[in-house]
CSV table of C-alpha atoms in Angstrom, one decimal:
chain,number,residue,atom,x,y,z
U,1,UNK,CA,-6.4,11.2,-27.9
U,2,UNK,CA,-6.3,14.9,-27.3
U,3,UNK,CA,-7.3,16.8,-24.4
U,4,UNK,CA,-10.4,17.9,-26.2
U,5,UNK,CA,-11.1,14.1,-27.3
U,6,UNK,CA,-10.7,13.2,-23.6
U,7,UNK,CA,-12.8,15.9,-22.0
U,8,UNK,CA,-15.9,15.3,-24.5
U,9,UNK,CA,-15.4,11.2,-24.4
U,10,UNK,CA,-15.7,12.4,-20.2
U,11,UNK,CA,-18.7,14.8,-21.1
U,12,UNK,CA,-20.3,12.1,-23.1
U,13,UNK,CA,-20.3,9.3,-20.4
U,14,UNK,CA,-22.0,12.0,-18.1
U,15,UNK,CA,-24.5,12.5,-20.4
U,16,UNK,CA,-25.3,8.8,-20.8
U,17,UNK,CA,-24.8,8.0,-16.9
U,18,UNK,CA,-25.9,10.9,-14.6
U,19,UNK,CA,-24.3,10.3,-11.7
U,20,UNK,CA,-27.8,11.6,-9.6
U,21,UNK,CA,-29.5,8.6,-10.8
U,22,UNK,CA,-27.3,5.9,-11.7
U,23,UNK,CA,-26.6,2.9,-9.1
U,24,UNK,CA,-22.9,3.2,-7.7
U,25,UNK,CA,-22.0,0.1,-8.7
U,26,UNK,CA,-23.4,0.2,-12.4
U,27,UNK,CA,-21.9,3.5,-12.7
U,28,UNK,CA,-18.6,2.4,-11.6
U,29,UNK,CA,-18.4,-0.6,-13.4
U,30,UNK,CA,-19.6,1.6,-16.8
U,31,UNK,CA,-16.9,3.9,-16.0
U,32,UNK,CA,-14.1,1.5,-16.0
U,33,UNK,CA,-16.0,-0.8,-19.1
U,34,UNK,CA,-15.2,3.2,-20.8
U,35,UNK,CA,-11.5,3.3,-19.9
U,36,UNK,CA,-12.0,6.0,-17.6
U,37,UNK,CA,-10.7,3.9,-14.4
U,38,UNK,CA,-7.6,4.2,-14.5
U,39,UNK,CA,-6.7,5.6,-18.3
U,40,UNK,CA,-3.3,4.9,-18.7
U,41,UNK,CA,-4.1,1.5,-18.6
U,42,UNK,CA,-4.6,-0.8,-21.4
U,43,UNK,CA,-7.8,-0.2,-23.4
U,44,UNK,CA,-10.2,-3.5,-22.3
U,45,UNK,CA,-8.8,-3.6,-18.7
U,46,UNK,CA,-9.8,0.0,-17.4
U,47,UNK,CA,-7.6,2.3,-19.9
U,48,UNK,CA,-7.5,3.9,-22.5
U,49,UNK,CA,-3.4,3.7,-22.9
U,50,UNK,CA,-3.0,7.1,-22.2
U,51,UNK,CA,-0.6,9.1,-20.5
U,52,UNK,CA,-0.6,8.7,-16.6
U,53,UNK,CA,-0.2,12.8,-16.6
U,54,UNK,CA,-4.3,12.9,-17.9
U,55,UNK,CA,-5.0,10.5,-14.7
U,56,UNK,CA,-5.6,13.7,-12.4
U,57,UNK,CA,-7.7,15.3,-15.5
U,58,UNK,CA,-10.1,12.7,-15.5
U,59,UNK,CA,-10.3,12.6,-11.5
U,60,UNK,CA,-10.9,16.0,-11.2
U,61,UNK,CA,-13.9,16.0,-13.8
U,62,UNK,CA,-15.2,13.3,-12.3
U,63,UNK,CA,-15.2,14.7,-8.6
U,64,UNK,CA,-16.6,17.9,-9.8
U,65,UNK,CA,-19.6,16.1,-11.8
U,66,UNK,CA,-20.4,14.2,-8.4
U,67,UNK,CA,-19.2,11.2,-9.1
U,68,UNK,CA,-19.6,8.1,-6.6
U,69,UNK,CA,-15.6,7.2,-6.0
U,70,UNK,CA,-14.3,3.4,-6.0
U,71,UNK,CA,-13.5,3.5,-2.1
U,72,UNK,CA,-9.9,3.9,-2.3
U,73,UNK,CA,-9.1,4.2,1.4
U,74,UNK,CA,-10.5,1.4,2.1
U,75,UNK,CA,-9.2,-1.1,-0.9
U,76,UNK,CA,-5.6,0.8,-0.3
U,77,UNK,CA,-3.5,-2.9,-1.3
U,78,UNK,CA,-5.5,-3.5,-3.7
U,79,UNK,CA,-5.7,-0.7,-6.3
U,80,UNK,CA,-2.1,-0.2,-4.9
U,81,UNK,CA,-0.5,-3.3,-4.7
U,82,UNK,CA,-2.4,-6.0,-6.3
U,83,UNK,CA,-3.3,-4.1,-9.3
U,84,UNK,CA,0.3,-2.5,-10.8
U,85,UNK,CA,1.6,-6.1,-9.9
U,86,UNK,CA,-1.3,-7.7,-12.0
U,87,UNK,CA,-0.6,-5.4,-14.8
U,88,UNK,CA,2.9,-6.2,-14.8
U,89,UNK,CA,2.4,-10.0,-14.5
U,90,UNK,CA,-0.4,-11.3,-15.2
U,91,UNK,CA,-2.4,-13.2,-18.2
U,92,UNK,CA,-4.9,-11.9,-20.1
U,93,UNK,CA,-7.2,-13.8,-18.4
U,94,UNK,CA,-5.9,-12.6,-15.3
U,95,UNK,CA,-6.2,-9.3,-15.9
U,96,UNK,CA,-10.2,-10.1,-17.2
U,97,UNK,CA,-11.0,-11.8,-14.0
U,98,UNK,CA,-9.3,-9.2,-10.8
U,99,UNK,CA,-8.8,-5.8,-12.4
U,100,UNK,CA,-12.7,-4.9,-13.3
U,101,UNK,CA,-14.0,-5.9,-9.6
U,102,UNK,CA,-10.9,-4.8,-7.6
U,103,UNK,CA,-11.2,-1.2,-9.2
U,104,UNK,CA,-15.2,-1.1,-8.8
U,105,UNK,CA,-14.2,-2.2,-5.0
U,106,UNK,CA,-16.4,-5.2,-5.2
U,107,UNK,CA,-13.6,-7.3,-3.7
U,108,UNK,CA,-11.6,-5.9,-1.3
U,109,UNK,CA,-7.6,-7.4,-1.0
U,110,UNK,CA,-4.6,-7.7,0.9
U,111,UNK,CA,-1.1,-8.8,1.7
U,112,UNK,CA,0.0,-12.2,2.6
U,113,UNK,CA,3.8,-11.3,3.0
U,114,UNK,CA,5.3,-11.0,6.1
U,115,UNK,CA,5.8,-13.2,8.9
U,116,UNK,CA,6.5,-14.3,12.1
U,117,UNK,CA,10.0,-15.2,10.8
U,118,UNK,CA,10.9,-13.0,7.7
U,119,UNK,CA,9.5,-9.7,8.2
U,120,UNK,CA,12.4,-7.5,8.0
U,121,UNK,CA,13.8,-10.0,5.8
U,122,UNK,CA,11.2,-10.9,3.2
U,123,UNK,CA,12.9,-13.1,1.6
U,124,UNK,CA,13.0,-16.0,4.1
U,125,UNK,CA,9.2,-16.8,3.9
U,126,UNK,CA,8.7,-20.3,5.5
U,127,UNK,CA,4.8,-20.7,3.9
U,128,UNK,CA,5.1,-23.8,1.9
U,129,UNK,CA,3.1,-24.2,-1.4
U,130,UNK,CA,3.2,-28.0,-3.1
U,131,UNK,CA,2.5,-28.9,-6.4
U,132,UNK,CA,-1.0,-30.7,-6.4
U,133,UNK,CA,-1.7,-31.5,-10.2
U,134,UNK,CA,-3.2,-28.3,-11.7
U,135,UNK,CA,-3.4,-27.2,-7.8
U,136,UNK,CA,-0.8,-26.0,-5.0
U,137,UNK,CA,-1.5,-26.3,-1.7
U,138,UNK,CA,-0.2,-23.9,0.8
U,139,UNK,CA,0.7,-23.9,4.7
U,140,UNK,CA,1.9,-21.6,7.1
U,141,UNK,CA,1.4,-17.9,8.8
U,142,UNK,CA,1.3,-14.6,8.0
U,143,UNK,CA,1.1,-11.8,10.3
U,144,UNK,CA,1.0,-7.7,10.5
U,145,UNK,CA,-1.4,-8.2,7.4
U,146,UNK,CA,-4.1,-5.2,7.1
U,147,UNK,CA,-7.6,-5.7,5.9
U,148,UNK,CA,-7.3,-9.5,6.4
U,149,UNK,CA,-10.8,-9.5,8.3
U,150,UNK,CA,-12.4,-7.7,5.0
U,151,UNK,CA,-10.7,-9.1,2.1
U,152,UNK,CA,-11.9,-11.8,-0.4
U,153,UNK,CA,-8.5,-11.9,-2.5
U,154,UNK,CA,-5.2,-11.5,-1.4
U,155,UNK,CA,-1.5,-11.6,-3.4
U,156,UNK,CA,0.5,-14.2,-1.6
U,157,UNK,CA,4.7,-14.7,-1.3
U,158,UNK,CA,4.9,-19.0,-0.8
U,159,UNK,CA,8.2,-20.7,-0.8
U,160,UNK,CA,8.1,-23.7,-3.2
U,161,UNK,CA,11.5,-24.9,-3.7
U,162,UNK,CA,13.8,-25.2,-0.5
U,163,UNK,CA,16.8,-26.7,-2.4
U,164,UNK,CA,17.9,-23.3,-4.0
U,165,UNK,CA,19.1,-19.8,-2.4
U,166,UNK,CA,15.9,-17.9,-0.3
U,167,UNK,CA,15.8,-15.3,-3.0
U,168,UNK,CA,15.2,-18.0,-6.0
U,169,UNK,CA,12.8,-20.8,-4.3
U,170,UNK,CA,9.4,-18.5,-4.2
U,171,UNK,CA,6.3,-17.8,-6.1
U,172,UNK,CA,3.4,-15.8,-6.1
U,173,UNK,CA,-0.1,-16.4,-6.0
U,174,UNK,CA,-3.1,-14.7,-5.5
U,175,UNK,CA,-5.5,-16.5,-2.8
U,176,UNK,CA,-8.8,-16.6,-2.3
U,177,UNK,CA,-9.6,-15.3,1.1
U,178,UNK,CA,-12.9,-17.1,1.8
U,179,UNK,CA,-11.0,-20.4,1.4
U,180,UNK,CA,-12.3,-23.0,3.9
U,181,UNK,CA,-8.3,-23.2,5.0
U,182,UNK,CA,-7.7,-19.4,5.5
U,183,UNK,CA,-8.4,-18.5,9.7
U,184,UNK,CA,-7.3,-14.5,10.4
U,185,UNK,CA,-7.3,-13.6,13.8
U,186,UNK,CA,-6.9,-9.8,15.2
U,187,UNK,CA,-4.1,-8.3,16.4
U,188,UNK,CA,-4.5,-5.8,19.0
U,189,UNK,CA,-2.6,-2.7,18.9
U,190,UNK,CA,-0.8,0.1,20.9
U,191,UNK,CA,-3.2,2.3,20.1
U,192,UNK,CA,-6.0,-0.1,21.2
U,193,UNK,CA,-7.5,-0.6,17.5
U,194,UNK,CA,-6.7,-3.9,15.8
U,195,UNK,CA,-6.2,-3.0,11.7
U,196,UNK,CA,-3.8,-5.7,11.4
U,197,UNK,CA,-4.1,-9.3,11.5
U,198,UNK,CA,-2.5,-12.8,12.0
U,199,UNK,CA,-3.4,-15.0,8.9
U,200,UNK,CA,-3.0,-19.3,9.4
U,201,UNK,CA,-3.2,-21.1,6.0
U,202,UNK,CA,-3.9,-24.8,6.5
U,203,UNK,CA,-3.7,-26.5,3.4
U,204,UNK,CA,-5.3,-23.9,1.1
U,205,UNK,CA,-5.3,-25.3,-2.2
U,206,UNK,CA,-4.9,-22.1,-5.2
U,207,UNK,CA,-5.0,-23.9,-8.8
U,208,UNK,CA,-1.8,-23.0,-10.3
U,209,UNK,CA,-4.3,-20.6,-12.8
U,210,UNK,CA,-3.7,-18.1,-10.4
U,211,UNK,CA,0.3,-18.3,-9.8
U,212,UNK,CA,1.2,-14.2,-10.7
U,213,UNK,CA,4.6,-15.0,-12.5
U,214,UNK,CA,6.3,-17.9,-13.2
U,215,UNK,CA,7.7,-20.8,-10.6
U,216,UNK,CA,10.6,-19.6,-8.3
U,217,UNK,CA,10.3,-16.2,-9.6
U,218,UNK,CA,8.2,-14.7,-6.6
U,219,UNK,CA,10.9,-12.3,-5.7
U,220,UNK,CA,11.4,-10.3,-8.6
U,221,UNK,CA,7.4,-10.0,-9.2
U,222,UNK,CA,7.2,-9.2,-5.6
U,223,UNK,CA,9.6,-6.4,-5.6
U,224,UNK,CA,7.1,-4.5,-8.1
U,225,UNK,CA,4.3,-4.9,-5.2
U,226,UNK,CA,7.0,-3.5,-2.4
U,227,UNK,CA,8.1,-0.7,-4.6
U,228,UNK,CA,4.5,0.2,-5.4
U,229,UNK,CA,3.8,-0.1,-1.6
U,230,UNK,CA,6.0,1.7,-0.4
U,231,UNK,CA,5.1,4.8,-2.7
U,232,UNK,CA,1.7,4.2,-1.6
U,233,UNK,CA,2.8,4.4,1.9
U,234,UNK,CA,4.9,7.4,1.7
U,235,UNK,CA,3.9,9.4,-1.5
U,236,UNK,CA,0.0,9.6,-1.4
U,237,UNK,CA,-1.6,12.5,-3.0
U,238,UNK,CA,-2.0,15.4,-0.9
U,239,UNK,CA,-2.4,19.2,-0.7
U,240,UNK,CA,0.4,21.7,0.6
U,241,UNK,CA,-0.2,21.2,4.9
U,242,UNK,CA,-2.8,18.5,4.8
U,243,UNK,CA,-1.9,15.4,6.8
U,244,UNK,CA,-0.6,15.7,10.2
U,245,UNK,CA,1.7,18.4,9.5
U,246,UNK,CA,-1.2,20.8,8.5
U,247,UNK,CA,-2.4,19.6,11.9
U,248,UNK,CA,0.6,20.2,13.8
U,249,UNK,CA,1.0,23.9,12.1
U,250,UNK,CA,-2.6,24.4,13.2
U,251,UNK,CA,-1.8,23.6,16.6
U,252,UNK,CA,1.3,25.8,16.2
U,253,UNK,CA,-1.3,28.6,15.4
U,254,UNK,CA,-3.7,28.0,18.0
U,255,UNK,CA,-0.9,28.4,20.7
U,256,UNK,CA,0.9,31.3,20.6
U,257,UNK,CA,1.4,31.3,24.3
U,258,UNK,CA,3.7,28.2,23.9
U,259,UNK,CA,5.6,28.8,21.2
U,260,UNK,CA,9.5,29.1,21.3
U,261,UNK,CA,12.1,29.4,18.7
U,262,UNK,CA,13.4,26.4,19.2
U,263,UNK,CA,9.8,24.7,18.8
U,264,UNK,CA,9.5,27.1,15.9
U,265,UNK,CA,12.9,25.9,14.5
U,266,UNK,CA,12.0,22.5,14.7
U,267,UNK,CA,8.6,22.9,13.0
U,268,UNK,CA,9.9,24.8,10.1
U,269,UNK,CA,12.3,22.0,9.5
U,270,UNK,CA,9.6,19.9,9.5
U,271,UNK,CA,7.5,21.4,7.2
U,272,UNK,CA,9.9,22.1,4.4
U,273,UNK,CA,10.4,17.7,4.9
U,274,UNK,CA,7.2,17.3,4.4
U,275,UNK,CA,7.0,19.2,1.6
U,276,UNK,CA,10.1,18.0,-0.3
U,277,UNK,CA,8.4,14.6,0.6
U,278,UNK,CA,4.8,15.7,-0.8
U,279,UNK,CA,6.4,16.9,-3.9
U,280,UNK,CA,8.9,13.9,-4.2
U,281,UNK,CA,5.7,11.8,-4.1
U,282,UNK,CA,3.9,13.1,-7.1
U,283,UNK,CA,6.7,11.8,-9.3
U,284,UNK,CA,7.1,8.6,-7.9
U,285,UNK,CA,3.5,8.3,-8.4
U,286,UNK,CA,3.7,9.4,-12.2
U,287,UNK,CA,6.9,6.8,-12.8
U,288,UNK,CA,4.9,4.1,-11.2
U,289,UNK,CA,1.8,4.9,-13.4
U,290,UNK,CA,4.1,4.3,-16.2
U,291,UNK,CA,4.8,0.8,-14.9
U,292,UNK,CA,8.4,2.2,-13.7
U,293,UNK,CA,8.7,1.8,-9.9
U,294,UNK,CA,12.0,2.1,-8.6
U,295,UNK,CA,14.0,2.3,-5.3
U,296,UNK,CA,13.5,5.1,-4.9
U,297,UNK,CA,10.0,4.6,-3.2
U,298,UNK,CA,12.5,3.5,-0.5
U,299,UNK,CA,13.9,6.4,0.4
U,300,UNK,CA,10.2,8.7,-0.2
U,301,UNK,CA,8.5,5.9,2.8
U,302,UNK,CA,11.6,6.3,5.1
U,303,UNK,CA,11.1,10.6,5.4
U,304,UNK,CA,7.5,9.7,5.3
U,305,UNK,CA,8.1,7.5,8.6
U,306,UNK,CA,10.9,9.7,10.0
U,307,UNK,CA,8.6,13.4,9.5
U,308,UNK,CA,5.2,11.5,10.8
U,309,UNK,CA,7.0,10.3,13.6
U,310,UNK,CA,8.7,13.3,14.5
U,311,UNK,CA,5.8,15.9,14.1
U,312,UNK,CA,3.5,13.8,16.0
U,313,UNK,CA,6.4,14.1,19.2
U,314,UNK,CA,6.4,17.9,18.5
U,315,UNK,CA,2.5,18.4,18.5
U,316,UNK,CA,2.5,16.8,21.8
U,317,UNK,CA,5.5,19.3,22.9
U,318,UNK,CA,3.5,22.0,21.9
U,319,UNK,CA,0.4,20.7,23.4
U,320,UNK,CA,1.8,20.0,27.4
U,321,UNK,CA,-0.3,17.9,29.4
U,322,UNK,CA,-3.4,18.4,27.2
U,323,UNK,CA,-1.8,16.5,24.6
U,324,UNK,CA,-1.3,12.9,26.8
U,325,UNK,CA,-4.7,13.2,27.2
U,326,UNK,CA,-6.5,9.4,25.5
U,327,UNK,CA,-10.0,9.8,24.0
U,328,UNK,CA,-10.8,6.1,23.6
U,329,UNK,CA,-8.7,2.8,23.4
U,330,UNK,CA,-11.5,0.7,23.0
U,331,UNK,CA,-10.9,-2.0,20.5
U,332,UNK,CA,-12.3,-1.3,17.5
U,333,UNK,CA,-11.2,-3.2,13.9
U,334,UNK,CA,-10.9,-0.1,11.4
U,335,UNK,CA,-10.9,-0.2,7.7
U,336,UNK,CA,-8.8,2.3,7.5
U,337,UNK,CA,-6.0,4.9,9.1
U,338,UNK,CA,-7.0,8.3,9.3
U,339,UNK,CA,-4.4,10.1,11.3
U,340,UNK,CA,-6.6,13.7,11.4
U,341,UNK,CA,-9.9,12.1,12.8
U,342,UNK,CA,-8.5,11.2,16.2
U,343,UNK,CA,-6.2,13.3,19.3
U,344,UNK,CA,-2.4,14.2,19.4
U,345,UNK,CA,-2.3,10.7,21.7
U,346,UNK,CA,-3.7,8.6,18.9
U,347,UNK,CA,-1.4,9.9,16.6
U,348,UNK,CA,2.2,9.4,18.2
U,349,UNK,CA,1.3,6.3,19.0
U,350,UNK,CA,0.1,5.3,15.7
U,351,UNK,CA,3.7,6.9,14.1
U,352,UNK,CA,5.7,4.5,15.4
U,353,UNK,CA,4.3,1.6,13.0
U,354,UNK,CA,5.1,3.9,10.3
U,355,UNK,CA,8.8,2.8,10.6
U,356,UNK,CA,7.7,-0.7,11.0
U,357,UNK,CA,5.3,-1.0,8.1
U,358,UNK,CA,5.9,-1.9,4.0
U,359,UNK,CA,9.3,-2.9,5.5
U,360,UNK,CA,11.1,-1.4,8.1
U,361,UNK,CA,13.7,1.3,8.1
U,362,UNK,CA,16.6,-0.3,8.7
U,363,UNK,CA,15.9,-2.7,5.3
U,364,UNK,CA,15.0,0.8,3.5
U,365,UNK,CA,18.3,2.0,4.2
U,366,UNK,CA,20.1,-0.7,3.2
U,367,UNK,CA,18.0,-0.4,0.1
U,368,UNK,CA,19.0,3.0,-0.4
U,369,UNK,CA,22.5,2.9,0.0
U,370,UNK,CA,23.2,-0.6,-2.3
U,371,UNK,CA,20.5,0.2,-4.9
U,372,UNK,CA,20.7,4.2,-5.1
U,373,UNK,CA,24.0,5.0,-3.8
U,374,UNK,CA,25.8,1.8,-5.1
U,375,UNK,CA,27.3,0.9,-1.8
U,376,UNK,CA,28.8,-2.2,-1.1
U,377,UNK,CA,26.2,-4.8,0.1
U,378,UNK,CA,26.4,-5.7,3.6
U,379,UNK,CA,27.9,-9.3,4.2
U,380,UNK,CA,24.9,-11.8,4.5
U,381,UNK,CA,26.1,-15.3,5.3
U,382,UNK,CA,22.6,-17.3,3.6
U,383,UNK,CA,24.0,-15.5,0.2
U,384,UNK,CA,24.1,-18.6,-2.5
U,385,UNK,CA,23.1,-21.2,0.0
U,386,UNK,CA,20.7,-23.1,-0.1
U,387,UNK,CA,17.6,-22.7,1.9
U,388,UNK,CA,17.2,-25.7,3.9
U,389,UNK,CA,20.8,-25.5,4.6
U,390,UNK,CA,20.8,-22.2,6.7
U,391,UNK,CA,20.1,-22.4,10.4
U,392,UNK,CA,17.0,-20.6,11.5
């Protein structure tokens, strides 16, 4: 299709569904029945097999007709995590059952990975799913998961085979939130708001219909969900000084009376961080798009973590006592993060998860230097043994 195809196949479905007077939800589920969700996608499941490079093309016509969007801050895992993974994965049928009403945002999901005892290390998940006929049934906790309290679907890492290495014993399903067995609870945060969530699964039973992947092979399909998260963490679209550094450089303008060159220093090398960062992100989007996410989404979350963490300490240099100033810690269960809608408190206290969060820095690096640089692994002493034979 050429770009004068594309733009009068746009034109076209504008014409047929004004976005004035059509319903949000018929108009988003016409638009992705068109191929005009996401359109490097397979024609019948949102796309039109095109290059991910038109993706911004068909945004930006969209935006500019007024068109009603698909809530992407608030179904972040979802269209970014679930979906790719789904893609990559999953049947036909699959694909015909989650992709059209996860893109619409007509069910909301999120990510039953981590937990109280393999966080950092993913890998040693304790959740247990059984083999129940055409069924498995699944016990244990997650925790640290966002969205919990609004999801209806969620893409799951179970252990289900305890006689083989951590790394080869797990599977992946996607669960049904509303399950009688599925209890979240809150979890209270520094900054006083509870996004996150602890998740108890007592003897959810997912027919085996919606296993992502084959048996024992969790791992490797849940790699293509971490690399995709962590671009989605660290490389989201943005303009040149939007974010907190565009709010830190504002600060920086308002206050000429405290500036210094070492402040100034400091900010500059900031700034060109996040920028390198910004730009690194657009490609890591565009190899993702083409179903190619690598490690090096790694190494784009860990500056993102770093920068965010150290511009929100400057801002609050810059600001004095004005900046330790709290507006609200009232506990409050947000949809989503928005770093620019609240103070200079809010947002170094919020930083510090951002080292913490889609796997913590410490594993990033290690991910950087054996998968990038080509390192020699670290010695891990669980290597080739068996699960239930390593002390925990």
């Amino acid at each position: 299709m050429t770009v004068d195809e594309l733009r009068r196949t746009i034109e076209e479905f504008l014409a047929a569904h004004d976005p004035a007077t059509t319903e949000r939800l018929e108009f988003l589920r016409a638009r992705y029945d068109a191929g005009l969700a996401w359109v490097y996608f397979p024609p019948g499941h949102g796309g039109l097999g095109l290059s991910p490079a038109r993706q911004l093309e068909v945004d930006r016509a969209f935006a500019a007709a007024g068109a009603p969007d698909n809530n992407p801050e608030g179904n972040g895992i979802g269209l970014g995590m679930a979906a790719p993974t789904i893609l990559a994965y999953g049947t036909d049928e699959q694909k015909r059952r989650f992709l059209r009403p996860l893109w619409t945002g007509e069910e909301i999901w999120c990510q039953l990975f981590s937990e109280p005892g393999a966080g950092s290390d993913l890998a040693n998940v304790s959740t247990r799913a059984v083999r129940d006929g055409e069924d498995w049934i699944v016990d244990g906790q997650k925790v640290w998961t966002s969205g919990a309290h609004l999801a209806q679907f969620a893409i799951l890492l179970a252990r289900t085979d305890t006689g083989v290495p951590k790394h080869r014993g797990m599977t992946y399903f996607l669960c049904d939130m509303t399950d009688a067995g599925v209890e979240v609870r809150p979890l209270r945060q520094i900054t006083g708001e509870a996004e996150f969530n602890e998740v108890f699964l007592t003897g959810v039973r997912i027919p085996d219909a919606q296993r992502l992947g084959g048996e024992g092979e969790g791992w490797r399909v849940a790699n293509t969900t971490l690399n995709t998260e962590r671009v989605a963490i660290g490389g989201r679209a943005s303009d040149r000084e939007s974010g907190i550094v565009g709010v830190v450089t504002e600060t920086w303008r308002a206050h000429p009376d405290r500036r210094t060159a070492e402040l100034h220093d400091r900010l500059l090398r900031l700034w060109v961080d996040a920028e390198v960062g910004r730009i690194t992100g657009m490609r890591l989007r565009q190899k993702l798009a083409q179903g190619r996410p690598g490690p090096e989404g790694a190494a784009m979350k860990l500056t993102f973590a770093r920068v965010a963490q150290q511009l929100s300490g400057l801002e609050l240099e810059i600001l004095g006592e004005e900046g330790l100033r709290y507006s609200d810690w009232t506990m409050v269960r947000p949809d989503r993060v928005d770093f620019n809608a609240r103070d200079a408190g809010y947002r170094y206290l919020r930083a510090k998860g951002n080292s913490i969060e889609g796997g913590t820095s410490e594993i990033l690096r290690n991910i950087v230097a054996e998968r990038i640089l080509g390192l020699p692994p670290e010695s891990r002493a669980d290597k080739d043994r068996p699960w239930n034979e390593v002390a925990r």
